[in-house]
Short mmCIF file of C-alpha atoms in Angstrom, two decimals:
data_model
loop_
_atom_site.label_atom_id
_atom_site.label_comp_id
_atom_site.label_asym_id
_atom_site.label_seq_id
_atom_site.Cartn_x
_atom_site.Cartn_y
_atom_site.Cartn_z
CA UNK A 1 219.14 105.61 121.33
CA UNK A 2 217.25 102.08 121.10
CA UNK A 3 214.15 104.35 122.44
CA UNK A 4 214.10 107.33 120.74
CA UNK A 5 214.12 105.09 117.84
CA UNK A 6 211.67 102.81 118.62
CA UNK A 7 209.33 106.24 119.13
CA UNK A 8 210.46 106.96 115.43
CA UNK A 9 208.82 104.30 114.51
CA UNK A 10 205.72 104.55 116.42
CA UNK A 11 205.41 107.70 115.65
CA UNK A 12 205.92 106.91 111.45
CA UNK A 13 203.16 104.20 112.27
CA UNK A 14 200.87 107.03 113.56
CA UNK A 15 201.41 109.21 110.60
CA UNK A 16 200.68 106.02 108.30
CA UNK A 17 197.16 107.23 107.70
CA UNK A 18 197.39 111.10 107.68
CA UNK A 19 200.18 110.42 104.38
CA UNK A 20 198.04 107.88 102.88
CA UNK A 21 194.80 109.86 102.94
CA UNK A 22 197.37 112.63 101.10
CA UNK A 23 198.70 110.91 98.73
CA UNK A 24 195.95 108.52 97.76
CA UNK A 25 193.54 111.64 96.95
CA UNK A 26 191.92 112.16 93.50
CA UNK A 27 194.80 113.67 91.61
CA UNK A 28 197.63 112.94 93.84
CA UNK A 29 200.56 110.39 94.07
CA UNK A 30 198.66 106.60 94.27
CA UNK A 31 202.33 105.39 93.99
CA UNK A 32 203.65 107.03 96.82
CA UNK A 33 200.79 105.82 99.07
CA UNK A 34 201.42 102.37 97.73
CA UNK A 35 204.98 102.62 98.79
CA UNK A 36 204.19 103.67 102.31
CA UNK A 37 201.13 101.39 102.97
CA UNK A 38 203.42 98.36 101.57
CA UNK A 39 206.12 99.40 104.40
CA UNK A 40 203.47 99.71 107.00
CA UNK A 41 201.30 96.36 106.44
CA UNK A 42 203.39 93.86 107.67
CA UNK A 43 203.53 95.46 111.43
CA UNK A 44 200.57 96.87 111.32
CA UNK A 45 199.14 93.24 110.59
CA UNK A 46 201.65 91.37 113.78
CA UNK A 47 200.50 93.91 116.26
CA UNK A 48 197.02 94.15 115.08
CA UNK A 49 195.91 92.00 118.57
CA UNK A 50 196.73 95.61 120.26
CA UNK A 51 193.86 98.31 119.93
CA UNK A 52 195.54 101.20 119.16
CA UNK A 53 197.28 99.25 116.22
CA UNK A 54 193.87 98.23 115.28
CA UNK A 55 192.49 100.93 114.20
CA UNK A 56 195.48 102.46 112.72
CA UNK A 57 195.10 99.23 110.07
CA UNK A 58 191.37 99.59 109.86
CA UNK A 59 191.94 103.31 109.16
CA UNK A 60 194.80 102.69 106.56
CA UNK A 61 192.73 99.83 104.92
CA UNK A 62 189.70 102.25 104.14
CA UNK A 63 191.93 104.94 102.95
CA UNK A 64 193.07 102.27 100.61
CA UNK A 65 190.19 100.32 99.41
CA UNK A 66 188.71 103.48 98.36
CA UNK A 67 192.02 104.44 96.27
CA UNK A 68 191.00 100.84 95.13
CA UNK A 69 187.76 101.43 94.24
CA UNK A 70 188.91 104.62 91.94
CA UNK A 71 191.61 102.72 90.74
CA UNK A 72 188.82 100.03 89.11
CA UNK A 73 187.05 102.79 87.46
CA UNK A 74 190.50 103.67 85.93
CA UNK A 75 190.79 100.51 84.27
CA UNK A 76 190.35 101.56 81.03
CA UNK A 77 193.45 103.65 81.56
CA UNK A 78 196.88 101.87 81.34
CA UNK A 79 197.57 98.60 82.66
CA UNK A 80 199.58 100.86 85.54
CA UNK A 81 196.01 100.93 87.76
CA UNK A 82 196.33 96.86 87.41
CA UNK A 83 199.74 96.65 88.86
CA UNK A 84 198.52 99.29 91.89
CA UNK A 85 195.13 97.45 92.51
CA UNK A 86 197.86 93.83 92.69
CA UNK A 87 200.12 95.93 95.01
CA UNK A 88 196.55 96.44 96.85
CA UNK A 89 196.51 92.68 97.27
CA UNK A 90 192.93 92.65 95.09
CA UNK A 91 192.19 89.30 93.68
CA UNK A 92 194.18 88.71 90.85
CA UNK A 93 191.32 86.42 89.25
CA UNK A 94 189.19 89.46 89.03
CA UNK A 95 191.27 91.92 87.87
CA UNK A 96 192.49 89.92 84.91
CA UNK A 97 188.70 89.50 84.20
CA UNK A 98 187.98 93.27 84.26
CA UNK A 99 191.90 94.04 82.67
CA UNK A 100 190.23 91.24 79.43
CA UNK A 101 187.12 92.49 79.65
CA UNK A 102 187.79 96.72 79.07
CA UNK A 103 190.51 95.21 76.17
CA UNK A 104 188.59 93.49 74.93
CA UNK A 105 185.66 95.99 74.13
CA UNK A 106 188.73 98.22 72.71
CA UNK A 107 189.47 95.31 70.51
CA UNK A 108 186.07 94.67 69.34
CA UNK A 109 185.59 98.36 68.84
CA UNK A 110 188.38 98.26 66.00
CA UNK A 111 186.79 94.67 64.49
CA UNK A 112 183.62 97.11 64.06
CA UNK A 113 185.51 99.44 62.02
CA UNK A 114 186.61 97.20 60.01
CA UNK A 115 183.63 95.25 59.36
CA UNK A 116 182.14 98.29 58.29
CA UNK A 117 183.82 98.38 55.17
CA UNK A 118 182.44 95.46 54.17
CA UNK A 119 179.17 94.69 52.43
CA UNK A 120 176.98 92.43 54.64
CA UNK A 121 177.51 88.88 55.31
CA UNK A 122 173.51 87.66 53.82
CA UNK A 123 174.38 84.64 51.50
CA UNK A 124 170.23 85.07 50.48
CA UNK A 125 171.08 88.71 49.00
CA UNK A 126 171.16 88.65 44.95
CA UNK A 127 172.30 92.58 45.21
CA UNK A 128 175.06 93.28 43.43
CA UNK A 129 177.87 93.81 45.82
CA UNK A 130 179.72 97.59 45.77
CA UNK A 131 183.34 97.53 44.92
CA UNK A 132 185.07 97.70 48.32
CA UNK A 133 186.10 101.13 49.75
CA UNK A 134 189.46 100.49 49.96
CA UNK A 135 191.86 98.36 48.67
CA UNK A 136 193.32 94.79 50.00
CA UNK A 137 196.61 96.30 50.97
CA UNK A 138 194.88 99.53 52.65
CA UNK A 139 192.60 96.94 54.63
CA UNK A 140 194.93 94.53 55.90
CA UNK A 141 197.26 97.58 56.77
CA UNK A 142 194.38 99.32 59.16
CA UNK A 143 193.51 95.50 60.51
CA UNK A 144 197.37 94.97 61.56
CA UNK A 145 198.45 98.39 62.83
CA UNK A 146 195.11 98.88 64.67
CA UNK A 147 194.09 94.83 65.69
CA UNK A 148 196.89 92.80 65.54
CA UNK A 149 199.24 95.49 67.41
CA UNK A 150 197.17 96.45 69.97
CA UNK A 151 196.54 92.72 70.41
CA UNK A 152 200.55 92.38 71.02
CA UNK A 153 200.30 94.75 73.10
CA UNK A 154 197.56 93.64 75.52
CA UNK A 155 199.33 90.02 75.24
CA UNK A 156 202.78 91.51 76.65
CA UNK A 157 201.18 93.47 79.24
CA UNK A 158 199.29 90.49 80.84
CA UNK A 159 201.83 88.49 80.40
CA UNK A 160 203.72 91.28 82.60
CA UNK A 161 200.97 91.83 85.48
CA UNK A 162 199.29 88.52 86.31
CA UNK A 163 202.26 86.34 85.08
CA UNK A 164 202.57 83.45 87.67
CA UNK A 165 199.87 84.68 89.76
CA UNK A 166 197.28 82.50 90.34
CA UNK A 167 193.77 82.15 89.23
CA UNK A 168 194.93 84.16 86.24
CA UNK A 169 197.71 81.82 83.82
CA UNK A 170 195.34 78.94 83.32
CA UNK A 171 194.81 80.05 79.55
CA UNK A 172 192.12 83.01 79.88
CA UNK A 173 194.59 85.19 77.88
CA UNK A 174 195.12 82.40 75.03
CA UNK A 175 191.44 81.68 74.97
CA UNK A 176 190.58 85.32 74.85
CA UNK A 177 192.88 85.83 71.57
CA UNK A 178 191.53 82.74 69.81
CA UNK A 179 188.28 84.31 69.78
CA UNK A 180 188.97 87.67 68.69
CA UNK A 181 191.80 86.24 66.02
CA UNK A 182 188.68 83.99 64.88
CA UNK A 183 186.64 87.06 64.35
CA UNK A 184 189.41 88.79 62.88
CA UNK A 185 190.24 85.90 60.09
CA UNK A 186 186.75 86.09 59.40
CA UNK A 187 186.29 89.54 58.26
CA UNK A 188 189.48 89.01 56.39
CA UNK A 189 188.42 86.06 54.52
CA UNK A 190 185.02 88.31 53.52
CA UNK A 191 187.61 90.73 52.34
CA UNK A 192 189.52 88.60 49.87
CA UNK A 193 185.97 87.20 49.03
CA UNK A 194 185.53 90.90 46.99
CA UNK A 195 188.58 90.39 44.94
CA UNK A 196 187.05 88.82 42.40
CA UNK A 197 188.95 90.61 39.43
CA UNK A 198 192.20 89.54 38.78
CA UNK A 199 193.86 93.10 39.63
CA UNK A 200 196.75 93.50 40.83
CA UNK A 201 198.42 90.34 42.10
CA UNK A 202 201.25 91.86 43.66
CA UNK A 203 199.15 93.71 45.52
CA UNK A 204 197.38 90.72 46.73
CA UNK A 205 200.66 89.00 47.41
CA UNK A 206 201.67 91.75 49.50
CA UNK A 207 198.79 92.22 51.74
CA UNK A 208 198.76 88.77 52.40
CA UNK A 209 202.66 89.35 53.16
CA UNK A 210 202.23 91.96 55.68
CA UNK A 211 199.40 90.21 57.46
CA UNK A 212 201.36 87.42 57.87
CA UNK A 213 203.92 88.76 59.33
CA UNK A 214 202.32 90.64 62.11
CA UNK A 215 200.70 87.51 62.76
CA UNK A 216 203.80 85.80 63.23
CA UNK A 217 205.00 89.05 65.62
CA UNK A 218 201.25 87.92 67.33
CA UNK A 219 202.47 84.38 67.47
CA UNK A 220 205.58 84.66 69.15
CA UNK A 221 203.75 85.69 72.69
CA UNK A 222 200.63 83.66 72.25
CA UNK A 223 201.71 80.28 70.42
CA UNK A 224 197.71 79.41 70.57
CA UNK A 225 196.33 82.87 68.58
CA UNK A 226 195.65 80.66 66.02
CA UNK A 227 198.93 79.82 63.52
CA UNK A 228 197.19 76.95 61.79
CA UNK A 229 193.97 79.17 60.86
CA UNK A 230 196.39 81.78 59.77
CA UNK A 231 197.81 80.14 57.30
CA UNK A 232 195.20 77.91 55.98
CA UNK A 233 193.71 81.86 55.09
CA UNK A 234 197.03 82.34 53.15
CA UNK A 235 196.73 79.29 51.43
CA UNK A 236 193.06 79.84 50.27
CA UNK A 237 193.65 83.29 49.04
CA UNK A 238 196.66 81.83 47.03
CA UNK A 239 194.78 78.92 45.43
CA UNK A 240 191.55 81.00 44.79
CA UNK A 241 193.49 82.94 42.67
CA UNK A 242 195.42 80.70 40.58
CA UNK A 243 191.63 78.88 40.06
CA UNK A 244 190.83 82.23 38.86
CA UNK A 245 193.73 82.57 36.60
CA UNK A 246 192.89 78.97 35.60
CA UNK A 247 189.60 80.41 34.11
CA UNK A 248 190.78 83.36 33.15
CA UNK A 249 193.12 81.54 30.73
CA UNK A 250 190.26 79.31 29.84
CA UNK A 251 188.25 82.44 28.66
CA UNK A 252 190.79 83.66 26.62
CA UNK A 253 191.23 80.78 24.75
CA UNK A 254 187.49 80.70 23.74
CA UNK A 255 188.08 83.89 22.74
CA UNK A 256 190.65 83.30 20.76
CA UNK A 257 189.14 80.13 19.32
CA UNK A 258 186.14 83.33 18.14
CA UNK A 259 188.39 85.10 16.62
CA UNK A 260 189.96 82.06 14.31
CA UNK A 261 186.41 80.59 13.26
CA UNK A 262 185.23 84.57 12.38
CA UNK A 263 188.19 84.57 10.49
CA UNK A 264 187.31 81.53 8.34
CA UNK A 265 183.77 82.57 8.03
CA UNK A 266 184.22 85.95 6.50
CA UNK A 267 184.17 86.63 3.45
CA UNK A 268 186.55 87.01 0.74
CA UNK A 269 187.11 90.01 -1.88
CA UNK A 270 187.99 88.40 -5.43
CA UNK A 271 190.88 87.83 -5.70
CA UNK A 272 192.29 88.63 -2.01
CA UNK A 273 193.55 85.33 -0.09
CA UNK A 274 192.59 85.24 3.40
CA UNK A 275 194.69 84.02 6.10
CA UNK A 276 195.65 80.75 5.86
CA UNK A 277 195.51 77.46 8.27
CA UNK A 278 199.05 77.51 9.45
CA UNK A 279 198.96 81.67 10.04
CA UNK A 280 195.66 81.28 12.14
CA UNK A 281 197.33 78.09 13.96
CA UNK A 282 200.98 79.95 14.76
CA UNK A 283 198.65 83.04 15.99
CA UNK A 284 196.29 80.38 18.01
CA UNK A 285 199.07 79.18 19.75
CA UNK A 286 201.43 81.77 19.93
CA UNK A 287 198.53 83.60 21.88
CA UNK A 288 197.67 80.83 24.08
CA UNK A 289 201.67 80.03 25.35
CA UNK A 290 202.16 83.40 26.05
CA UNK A 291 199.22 84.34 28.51
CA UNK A 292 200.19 80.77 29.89
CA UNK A 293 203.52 81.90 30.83
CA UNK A 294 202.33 85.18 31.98
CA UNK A 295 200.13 83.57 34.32
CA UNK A 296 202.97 81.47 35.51
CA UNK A 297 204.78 84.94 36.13
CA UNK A 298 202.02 86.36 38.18
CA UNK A 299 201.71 83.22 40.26
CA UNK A 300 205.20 83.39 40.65
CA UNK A 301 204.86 86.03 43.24
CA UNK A 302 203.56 83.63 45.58
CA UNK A 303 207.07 81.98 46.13
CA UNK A 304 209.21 85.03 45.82
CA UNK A 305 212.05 84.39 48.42
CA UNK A 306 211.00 87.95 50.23
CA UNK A 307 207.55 86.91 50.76
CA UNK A 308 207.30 85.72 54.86
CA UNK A 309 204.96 82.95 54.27
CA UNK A 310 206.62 81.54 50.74
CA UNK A 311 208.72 79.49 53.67
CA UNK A 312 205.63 77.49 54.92
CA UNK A 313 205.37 74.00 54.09
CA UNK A 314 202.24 74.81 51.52
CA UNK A 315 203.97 76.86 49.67
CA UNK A 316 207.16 74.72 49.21
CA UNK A 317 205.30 71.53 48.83
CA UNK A 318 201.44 71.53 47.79
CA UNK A 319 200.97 75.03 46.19
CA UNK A 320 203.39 74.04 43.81
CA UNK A 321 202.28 70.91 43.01
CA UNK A 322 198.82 70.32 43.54
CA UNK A 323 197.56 74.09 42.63
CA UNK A 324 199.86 75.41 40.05
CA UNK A 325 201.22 72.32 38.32
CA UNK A 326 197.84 69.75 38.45
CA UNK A 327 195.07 72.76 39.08
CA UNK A 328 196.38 75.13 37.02
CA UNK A 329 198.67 73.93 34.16
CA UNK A 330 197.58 70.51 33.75
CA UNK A 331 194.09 71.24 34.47
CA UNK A 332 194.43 73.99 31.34
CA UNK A 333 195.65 71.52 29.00
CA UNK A 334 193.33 68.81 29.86
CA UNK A 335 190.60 71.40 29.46
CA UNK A 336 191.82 72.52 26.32
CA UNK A 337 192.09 68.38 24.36
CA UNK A 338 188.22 68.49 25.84
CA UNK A 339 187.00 71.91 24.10
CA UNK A 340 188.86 70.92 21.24
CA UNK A 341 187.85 67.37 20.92
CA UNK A 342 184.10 68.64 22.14
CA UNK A 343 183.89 69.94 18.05
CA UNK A 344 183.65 66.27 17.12
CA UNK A 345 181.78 64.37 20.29
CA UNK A 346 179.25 67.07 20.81
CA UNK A 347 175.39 66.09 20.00
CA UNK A 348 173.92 67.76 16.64
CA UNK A 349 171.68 69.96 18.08
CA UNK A 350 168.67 71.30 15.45
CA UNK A 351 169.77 74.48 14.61
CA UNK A 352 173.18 74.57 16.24
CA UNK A 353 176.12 76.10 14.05
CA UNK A 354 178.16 73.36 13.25
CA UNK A 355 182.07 73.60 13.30
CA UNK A 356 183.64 74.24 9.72
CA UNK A 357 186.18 71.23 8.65
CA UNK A 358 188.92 74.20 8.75
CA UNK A 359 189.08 74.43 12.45
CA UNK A 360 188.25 70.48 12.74
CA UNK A 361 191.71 70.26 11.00
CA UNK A 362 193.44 73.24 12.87
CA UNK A 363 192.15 72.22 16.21
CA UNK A 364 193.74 68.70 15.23
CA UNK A 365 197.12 69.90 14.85
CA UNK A 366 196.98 72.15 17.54
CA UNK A 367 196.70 68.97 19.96
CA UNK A 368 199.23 67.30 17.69
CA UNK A 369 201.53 69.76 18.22
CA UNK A 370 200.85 69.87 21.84
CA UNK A 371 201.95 66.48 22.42
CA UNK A 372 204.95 66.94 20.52
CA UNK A 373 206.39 70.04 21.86
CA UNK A 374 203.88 72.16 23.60
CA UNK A 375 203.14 69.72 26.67
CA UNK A 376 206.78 68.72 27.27
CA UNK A 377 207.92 72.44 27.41
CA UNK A 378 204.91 73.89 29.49
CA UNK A 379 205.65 71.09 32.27
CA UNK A 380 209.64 71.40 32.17
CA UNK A 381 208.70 75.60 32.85
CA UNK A 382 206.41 75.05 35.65
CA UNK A 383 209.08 72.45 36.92
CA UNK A 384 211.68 74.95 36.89
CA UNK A 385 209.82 78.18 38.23
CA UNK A 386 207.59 75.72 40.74
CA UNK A 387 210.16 73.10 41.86
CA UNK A 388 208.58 69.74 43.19
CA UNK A 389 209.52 68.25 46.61
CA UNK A 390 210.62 64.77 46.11
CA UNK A 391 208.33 63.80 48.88
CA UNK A 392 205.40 65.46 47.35
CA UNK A 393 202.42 64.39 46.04
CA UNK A 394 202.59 62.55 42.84
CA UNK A 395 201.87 64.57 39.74
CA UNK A 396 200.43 64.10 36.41
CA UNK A 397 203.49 62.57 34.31
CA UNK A 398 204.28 64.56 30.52
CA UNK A 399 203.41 61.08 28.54
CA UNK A 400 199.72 60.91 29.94
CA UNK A 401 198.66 64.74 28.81
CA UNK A 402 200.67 64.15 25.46
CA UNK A 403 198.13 60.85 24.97
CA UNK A 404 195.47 62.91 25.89
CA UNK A 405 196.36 65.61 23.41
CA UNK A 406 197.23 62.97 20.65
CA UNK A 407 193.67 61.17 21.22
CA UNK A 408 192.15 64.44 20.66
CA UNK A 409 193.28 65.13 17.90
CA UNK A 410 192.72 61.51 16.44
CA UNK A 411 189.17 62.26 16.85
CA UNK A 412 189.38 65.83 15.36
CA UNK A 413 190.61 63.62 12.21
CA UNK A 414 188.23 60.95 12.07
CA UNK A 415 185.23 63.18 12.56
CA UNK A 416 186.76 65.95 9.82
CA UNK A 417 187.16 62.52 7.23
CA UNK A 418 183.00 61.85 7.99
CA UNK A 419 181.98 65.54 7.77
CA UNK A 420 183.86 65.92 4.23
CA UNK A 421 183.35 62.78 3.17
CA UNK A 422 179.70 63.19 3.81
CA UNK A 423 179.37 66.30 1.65
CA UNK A 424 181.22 64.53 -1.26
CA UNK A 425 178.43 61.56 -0.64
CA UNK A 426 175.29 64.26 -0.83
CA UNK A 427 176.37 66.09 -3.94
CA UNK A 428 176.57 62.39 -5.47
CA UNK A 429 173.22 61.32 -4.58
CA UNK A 430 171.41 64.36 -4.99
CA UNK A 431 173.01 64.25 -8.72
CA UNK A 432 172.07 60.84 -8.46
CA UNK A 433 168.67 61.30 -7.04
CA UNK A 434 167.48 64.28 -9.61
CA UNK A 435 168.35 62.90 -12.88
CA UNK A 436 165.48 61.43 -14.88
CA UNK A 437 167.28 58.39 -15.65
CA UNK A 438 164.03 56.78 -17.74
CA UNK A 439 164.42 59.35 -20.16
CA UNK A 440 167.90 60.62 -20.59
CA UNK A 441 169.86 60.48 -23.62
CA UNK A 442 173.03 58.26 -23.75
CA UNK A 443 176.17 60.04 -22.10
CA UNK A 444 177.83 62.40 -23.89
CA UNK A 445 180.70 63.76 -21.79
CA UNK A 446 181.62 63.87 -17.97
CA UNK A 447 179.19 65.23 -15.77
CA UNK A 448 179.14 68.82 -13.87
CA UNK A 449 179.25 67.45 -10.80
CA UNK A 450 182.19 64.96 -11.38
CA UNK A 451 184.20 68.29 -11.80
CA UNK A 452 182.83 69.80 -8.70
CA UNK A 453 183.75 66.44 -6.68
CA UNK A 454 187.43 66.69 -7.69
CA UNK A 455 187.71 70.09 -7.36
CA UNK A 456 186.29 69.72 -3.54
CA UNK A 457 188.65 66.54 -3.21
CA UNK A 458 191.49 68.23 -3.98
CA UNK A 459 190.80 71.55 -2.24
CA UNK A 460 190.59 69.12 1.03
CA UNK A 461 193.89 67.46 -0.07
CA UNK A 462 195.55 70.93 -0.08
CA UNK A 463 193.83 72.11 2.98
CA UNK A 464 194.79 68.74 4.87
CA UNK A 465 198.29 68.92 3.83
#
């Protein structure tokens, strides 16, 4: 019985190449002639000193470098051809080359798609740009599903085939993700550079949302992909837009500040009252606290407790304080003492409009009322809906914007005194100035213009008061 199976086995060893030249044909079963040529090699390889067992090896070896050679062409395919052409004992070193190389030109393929969309990069080009295609939620959608999965994808399945073997884990796969995540954060950054409207901020925040959390799914397999650039991205797109809403709100207010000094310039019907100081001022700055707070609302989104990337450090820390507290609200108020206090510093050009002493004296108490009020609430509401880290960076304390607003409006006040008391002065000396005082007759009565000076005095004593 030893014999006859000792024959067996020569005689399976003689078949060897007849079943591998089956099954590795075009269009047959590669796996099955893996199997077999997997049992065979080891004797075939001890015996190999003996002729006969020679060429029984060098047959089976032919048979199988051409199933090799077909299985390279098949790269493209799944990464099952990879784990055959390993099985065939090909150089690991090369096939993760060729495995990064056809993914790679996949990958690339789908970065061209997307940078189609976009307008092109030429920093030179005064051309207006088109409005994008698509919009920010639609993009990073296609660039996550499409990109960042396959990406995932490719990541697991080298991890799964060249794991451990070597000439392939000394970081090929991390350095090959860096560059194409580079890439990727690229034509995502051009992207958000087209949102230059306001829009729709939840839209913005949510795009941003899902993009960060496929990254973090990207991540999780390859630690090196590029985390940091990731969310430095976030964290731009997040403070570009509260620097928009920063002069967004700064635009309004000039507009507003339009509408109150067309509303003192226009003329009157006899006997109709226009509207008076403190009905333009509780408009003024009814107007301006509410688009504050709306803005706060919208930037709000940011730090919503479902948003993924609310939880980094940024957002808990240096968002809040630095861009929304200091670069937005502070910045806003601080801008707002200079336009206002600008009415009084500004040079007299020749031929400039000058300000009327109306909205001298309503720009005055608008700072006034600012530091008494205004400042201290607008800070305690950013506090609450922003909170500040006690390790954070230090912040603008209430008292030093409330002195700002105060000197402001000491200087609205001191320049309105000079403008009015100036016109009181002119009407003097030009009455002064015009009279023939060689050859008047003695005084009579009180003067014309004696009437007009306390009628103007006390029209400024009701209008100050």
């Amino acid at each position: 019985s030893g014999v006859q199976a000792l024959l067996r086995k020569l005689q399976s060893l003689v078949e060897v190449p007849g079943r591998l030249r089956r099954w590795a044909a075009p269009g047959a079963e590669p796996a099955r002639a893996l199997r077999c040529h997997a049992r065979a090699r080891a004797v075939l390889r001890h015996y190999r000193h003996l002729p006969s067992f020679r060429a029984i090896e060098d047959e089976s070896h032919a048979i199988m470098a051409d199933l090799a050679q077909r299985l390279r062409a098949r790269l493209r395919c799944p990464p099952e051809c990879v784990e055959m052409l390993l099985q065939l004992e090909e150089p690991p070193e090369e096939l993760c080359e060729e495995f990064l190389s056809h993914a790679g030109a996949r990958l690339e393929a789908e970065l061209a798609a997307l940078e189609a969309e976009l307008p092109p990069a030429d920093p030179s080009s005064t051309a207006a740009t088109p409005p994008p295609a698509s919009d920010i939620l639609d993009f990073v959608d296609r660039g996550s599903s499409a990109f960042v999965g396959n990406l995932c994808l490719l990541a697991a399945s080298y991890r799964s085939l060249f794991e451990g073997r070597p000439g392939a884990g000394d970081g090929r796969l991390e350095a090959f993700a860096a560059t194409l995540t580079t890439r990727y954060f690229e034509l995502l950054e051009r992207r958000l550079a087209l949102e230059r409207g306001l829009g729709d901020t939840s839209l913005l925040v949510r795009a941003l949302d899902r993009f960060h959390r496929r990254l973090r799914a990207l991540l999780e397999l390859l630690p090196a992909a590029g985390a940091e650039a990731g969310a430095a991205l976030v964290a731009r797109a997040a403070r570009e837009r509260v620097d928009r809403y920063l002069r967004a709100l700064q635009t309004f207010f000039l507009g507003c500040l339009g509408d109150v000094r067309q509303a003192l310039a226009a003329p009157r019907p006899p006997g109709k009252e226009g509207p008076g100081l403190p009905d333009l001022l509780a408009t003024l700055a009814s107007s301006v606290l509410g688009q504050l707070k709306a803005v706060l609302a919208y930037v709000q989104l940011f730090t919503a407790k479902d948003v993924a990337f609310a939880s980094l450090p940024y957002f808990k820390g240096e968002f809040c304080a630095e861009a929304v507290r200091e670069g937005l609200v502070v910045a806003f108020v601080r801008w707002l003492c200079r336009t206002a206090r600008g009415f009084a510093d500004g040079p007299a050009e020749r031929g400039a409009p000058t300000a009327p002493p109306a909205l001298l004296l309503l720009l005055a108490r608008l700072c006034l009322d600012y530091e008494a009020t205004t400042v201290s609430y607008i800070l305690t509401l950013t506090d609450e809906q922003f909170p500040p880290e006690d390790t954070g960076p230090a912040v603008t304390p209430g008292p030093a914007l409330c002195a700002e607003a105060r000197g402001a409006a000491q200087r609205l006040l001191d320049h309105y005194v000079q403008v009015q008391g100036a016109a009181v002065a002119q009407m003097l000396r030009k009455s002064v100035e015009t009279r023939d005082w060689l050859g008047t007759v003695e005084p009579r009565n009180v003067r014309a213009v004696m009437k007009r000076v306390v009628e103007d005095i006390t029209a400024i004593d009701v209008q100050v008061g």
